[in-house]
Short mmCIF file of C-alpha atoms in Angstrom, two decimals:
data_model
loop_
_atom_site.label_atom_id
_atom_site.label_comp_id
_atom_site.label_asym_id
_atom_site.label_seq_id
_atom_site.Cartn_x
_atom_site.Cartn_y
_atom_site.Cartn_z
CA UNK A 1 0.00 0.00 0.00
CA UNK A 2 3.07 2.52 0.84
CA UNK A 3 4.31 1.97 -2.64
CA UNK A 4 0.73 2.84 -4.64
CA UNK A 5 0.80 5.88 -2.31
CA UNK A 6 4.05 6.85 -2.77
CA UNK A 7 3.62 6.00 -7.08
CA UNK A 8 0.50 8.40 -6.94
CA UNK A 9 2.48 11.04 -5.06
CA UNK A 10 5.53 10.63 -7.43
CA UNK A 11 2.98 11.06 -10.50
CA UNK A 12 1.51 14.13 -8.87
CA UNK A 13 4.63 15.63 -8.64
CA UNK A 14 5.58 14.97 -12.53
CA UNK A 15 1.64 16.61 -13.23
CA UNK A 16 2.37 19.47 -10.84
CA UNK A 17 6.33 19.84 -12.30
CA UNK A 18 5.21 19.94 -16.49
CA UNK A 19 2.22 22.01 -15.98
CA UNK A 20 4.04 24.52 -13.61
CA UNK A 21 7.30 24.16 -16.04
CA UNK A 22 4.85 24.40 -19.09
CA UNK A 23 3.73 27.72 -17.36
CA UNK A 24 7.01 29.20 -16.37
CA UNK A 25 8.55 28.18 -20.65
CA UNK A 26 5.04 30.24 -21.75
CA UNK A 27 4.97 33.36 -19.53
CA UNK A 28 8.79 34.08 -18.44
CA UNK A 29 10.21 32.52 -21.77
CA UNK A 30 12.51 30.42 -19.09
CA UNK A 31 13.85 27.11 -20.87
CA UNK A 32 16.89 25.41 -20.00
CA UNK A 33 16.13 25.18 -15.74
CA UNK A 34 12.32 24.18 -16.35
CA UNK A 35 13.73 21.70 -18.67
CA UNK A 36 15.92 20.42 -15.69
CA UNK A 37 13.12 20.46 -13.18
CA UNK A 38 10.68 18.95 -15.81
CA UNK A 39 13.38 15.58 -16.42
CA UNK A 40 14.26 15.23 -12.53
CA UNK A 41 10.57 15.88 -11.06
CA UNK A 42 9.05 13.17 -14.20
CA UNK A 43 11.41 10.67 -13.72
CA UNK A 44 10.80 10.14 -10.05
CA UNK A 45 8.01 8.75 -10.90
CA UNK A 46 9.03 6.61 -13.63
CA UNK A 47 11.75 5.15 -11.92
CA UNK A 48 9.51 4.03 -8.87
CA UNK A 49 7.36 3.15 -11.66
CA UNK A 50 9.72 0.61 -13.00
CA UNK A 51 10.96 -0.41 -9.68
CA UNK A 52 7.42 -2.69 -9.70
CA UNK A 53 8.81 -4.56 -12.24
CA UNK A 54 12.24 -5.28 -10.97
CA UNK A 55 13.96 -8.64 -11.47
CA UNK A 56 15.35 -8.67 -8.20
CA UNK A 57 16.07 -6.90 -4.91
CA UNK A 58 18.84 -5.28 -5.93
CA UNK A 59 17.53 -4.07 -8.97
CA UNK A 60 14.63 -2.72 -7.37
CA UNK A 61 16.48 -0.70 -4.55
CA UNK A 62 18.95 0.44 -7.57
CA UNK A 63 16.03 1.76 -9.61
CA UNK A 64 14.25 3.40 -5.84
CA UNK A 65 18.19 4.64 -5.64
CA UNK A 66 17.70 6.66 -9.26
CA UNK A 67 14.24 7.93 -8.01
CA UNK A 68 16.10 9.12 -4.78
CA UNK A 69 18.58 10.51 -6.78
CA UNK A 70 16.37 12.27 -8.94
CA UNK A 71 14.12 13.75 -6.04
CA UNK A 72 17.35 14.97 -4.42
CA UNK A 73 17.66 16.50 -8.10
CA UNK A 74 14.09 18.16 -8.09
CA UNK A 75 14.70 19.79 -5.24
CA UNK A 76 17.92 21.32 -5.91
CA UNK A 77 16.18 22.84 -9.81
CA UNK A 78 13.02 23.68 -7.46
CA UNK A 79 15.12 26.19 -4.95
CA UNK A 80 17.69 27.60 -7.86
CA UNK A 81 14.71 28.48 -9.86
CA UNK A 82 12.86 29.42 -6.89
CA UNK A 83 16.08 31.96 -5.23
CA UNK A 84 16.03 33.43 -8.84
CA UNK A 85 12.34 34.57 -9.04
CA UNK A 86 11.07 31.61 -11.93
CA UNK A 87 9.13 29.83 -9.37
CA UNK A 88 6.60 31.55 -7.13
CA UNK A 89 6.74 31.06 -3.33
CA UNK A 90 3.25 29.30 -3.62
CA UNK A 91 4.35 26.96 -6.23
CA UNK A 92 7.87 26.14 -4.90
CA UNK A 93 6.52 25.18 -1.36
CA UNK A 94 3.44 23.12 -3.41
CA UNK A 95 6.44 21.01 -5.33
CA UNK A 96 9.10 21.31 -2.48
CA UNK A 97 6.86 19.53 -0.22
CA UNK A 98 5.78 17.08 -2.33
CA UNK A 99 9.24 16.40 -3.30
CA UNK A 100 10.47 16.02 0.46
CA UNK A 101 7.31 13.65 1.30
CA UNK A 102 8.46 11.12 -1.75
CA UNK A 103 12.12 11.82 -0.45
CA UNK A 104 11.73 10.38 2.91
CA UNK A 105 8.95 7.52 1.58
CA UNK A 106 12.10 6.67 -0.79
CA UNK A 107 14.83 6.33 2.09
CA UNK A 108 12.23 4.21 3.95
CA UNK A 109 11.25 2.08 1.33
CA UNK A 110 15.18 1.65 0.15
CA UNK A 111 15.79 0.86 3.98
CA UNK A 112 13.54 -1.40 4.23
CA UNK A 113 14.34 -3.50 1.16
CA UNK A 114 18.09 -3.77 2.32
CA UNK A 115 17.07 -5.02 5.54
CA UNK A 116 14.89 -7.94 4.19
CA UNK A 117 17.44 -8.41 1.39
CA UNK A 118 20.40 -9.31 3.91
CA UNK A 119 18.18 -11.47 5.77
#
């Protein structure tokens, strides 16, 4: 059940990252961060995605690794676009926050897996 929640969550986030980034290209003509933000924040998701279909445990914490590494990502394009006035306070604290909930369901998740794996 954790992992559907955390899969929704992660697809939220990729929504809420192209149609924010899709906003910020139109109006403030900003391409090469929301391009950034747009690859990191979508392929949370798809790497959790994929995870589901891993052919063993250590391919599945490898691919929840990528998502980490990815979220860890989002967050970093989130605050540089955020510190130089792209990204709305409103906005950045609606993706930041999302981004740090999937973070920490990620570390758990990854956690857990290693300690069933070297059982």
């Amino acid at each position: 059940m954790a992992d559907s929640i955390m899969l929704e969550k992660s697809k939220e986030l990729a929504v809420d990252t192209v149609l924010i980034g899709k906003e910020i290209i139109q109006n403030q003509k900003e391409y090469v961060l929301t391009r950034q933000l747009i690859k990191s924040g979508t392929s949370v998701g798809a790497n959790i995605h994929e995870s589901k279909y891993a052919q063993s445990t250590a391919d599945f914490i490898s691919k929840m690794q990528i998502a980490l590494k990815e979220c860890y990502e989002s967050e970093y394009w989130l605050e540089i676009m955020h510190k130089t006035g792209y990204l709305n306070e409103n906005d950045f604290q609606k993706l930041i926050t999302k981004c740090r909930e999937i973070r920490r369901m990620l570390i758990a998740s990854i956690n857990t897996a290693k300690s069933n794996g070297s059982s």
